[in-house]
Coordinates of N, CA and C in Angstrom, one line a residue:
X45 N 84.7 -26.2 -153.9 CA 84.7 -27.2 -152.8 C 86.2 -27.7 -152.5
X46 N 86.7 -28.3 -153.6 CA 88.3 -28.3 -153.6 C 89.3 -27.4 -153.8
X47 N 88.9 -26.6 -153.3 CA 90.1 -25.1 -153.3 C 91.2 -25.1 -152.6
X48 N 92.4 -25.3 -153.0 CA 93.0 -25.4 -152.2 C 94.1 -23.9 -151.9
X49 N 93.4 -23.2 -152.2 CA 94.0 -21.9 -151.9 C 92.9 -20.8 -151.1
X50 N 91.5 -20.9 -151.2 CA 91.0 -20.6 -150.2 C 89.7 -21.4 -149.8
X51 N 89.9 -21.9 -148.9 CA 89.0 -23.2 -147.5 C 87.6 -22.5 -147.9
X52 N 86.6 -23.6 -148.1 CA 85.3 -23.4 -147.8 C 85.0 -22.3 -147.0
X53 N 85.5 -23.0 -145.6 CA 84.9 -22.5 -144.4 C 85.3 -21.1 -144.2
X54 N 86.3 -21.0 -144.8 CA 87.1 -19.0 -145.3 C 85.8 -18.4 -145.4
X55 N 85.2 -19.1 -147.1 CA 84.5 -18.0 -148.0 C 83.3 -18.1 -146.7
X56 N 82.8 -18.8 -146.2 CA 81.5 -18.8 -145.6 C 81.9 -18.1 -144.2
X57 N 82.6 -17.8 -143.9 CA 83.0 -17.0 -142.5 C 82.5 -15.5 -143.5
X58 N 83.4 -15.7 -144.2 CA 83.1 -14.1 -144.8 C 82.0 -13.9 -145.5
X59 N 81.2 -14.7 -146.2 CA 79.9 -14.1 -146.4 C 79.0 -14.1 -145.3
X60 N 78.8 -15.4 -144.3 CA 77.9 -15.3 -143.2 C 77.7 -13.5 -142.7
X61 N 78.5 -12.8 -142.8 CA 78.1 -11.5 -141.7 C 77.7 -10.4 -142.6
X62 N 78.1 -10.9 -144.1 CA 77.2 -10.1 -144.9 C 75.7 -10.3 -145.3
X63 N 75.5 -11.5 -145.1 CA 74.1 -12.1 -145.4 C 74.3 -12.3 -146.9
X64 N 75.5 -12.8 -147.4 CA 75.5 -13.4 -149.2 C 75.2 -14.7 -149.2
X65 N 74.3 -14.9 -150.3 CA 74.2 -16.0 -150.8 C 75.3 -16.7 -151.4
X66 N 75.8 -17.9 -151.2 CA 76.6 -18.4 -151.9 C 76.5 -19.7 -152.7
X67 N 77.2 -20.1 -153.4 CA 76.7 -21.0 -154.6 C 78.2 -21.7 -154.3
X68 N 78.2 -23.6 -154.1 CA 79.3 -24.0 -154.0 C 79.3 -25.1 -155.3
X69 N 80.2 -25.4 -155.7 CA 80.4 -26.3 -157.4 C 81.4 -27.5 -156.4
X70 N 80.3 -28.8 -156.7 CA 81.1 -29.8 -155.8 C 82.5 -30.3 -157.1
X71 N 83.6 -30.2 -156.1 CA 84.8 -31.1 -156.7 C 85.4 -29.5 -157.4
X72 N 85.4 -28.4 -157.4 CA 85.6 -27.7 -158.3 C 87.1 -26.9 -157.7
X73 N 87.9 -26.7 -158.4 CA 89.5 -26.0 -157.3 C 89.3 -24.6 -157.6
X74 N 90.2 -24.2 -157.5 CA 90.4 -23.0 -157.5 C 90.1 -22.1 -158.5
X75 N 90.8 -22.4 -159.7 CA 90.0 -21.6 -160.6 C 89.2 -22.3 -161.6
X76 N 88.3 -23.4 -160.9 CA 87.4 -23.9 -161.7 C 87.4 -24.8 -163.0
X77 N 88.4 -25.2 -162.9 CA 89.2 -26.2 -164.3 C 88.1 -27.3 -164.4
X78 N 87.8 -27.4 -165.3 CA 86.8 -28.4 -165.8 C 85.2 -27.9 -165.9
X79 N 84.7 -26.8 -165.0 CA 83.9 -26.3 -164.5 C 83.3 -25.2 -165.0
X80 N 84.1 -24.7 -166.0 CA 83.9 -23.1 -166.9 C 82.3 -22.9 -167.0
X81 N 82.0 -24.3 -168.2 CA 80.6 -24.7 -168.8 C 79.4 -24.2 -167.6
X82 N 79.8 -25.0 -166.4 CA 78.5 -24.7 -165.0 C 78.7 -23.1 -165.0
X83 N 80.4 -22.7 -164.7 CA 80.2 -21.6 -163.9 C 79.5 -20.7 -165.1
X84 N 79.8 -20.6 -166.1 CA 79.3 -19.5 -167.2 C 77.7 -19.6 -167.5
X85 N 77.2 -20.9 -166.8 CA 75.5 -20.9 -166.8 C 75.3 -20.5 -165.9
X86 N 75.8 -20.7 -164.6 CA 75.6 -19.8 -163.2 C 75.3 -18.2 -163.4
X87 N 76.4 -17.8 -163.9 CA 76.7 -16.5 -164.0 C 75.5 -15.9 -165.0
X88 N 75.3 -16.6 -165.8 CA 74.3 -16.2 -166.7 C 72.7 -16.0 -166.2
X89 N 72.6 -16.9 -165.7 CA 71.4 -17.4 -164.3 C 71.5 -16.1 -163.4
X90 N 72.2 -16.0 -162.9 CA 71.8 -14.8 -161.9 C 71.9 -13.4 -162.7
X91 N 72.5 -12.9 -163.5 CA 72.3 -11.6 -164.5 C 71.0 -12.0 -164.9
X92 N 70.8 -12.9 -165.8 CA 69.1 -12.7 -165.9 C 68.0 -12.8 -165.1
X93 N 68.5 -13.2 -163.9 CA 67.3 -13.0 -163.0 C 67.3 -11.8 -162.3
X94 N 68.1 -11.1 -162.3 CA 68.3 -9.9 -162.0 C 68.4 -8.8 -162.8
X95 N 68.1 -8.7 -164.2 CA 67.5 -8.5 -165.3 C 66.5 -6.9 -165.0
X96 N 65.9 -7.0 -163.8 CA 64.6 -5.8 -163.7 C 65.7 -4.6 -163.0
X97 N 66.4 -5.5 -161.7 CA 67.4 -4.7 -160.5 C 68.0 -4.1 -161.7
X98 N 68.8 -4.4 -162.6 CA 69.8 -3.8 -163.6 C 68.9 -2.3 -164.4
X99 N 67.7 -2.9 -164.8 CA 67.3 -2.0 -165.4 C 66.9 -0.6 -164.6
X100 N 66.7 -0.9 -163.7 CA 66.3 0.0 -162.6 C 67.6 0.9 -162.1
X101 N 68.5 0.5 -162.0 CA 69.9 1.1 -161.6 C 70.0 1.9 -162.9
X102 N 69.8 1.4 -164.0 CA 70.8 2.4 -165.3 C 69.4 3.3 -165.1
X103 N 67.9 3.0 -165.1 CA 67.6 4.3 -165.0 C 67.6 5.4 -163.8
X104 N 68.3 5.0 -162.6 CA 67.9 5.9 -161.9 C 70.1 6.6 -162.0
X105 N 70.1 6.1 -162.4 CA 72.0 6.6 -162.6 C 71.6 7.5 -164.1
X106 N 70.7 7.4 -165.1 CA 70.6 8.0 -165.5 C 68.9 9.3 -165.8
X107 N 69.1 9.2 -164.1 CA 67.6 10.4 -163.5 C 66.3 9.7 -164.5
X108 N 65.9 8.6 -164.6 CA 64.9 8.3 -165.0 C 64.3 7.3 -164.2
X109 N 64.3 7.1 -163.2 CA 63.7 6.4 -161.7 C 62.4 6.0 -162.2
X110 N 61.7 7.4 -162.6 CA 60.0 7.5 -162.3 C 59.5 6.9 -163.7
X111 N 60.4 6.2 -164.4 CA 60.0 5.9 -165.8 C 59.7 4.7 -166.2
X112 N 59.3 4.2 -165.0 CA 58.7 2.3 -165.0 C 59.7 1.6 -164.6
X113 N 61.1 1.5 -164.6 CA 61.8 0.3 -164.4 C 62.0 0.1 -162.7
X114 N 61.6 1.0 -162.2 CA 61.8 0.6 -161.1 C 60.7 0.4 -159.9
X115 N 59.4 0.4 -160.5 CA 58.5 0.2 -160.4 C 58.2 -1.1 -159.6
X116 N 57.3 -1.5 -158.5 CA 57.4 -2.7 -158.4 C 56.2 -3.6 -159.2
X117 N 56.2 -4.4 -159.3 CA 55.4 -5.7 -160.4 C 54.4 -5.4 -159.5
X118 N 53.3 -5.6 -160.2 CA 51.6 -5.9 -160.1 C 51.7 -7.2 -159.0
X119 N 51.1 -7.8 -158.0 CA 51.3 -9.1 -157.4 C 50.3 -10.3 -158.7
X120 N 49.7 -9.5 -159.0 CA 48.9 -10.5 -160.4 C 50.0 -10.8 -161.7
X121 N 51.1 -9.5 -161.8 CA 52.0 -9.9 -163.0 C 52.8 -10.9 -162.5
X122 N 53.5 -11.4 -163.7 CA 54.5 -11.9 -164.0 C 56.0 -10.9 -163.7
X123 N 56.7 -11.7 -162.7 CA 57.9 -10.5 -162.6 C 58.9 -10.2 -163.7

C-alpha cells in the first residue's frame, strides 16, 4: 500500500486485464520491511490451498494425468 516505487493503482491497472487476484498488506513499502511474518503466511496460504492444482501439474508433466490427482473431487467430498 506504501510503495513507493510501484503505485497501487500500477499493480491494479496490470492485473485488472488479466483477471488476478490481488492481495494488498495495509502500510506495507516496497519490499515489505516489517511485514515478512504476514507475507510468508500469505505465501504459505495460497501453496497450500492449491495443494491438489500442484499435484495435478507434476502428474500430468510427468504422463500420469489419469492417475487420480487430477481428477475432480466428489461434490459430497472434502476438497
Amino acid at each position: 500500500e506504501q510503495d513507493d516505487t510501484v503505485p497501487l493503482t500500477a499493480v491494479f491497472d496490470w492485473a485488472r486485464p488479466q483477471n488476478l487476484p490481488t492481495t494488498v498488506v495495509a502500510g506495507a513499502s516496497h519490499f515489505f520491511h516489517g511485514q515478512l511474518g504476514l507475507l510468508r503466511s500469505l505465501v504459505v496460504r495460497h501453496l497450500h490451498s492449491n495443494r491438489q492444482t500442484l499435484r495435478c501439474l507434476r502428474a500430468v508433466s510427468h504422463g500420469n494425468a489419469d492417475d487420480g490427482p487430477c481428477q475432480s473431487p466428489s461434490p459430497l467430498q472434502d476438497p
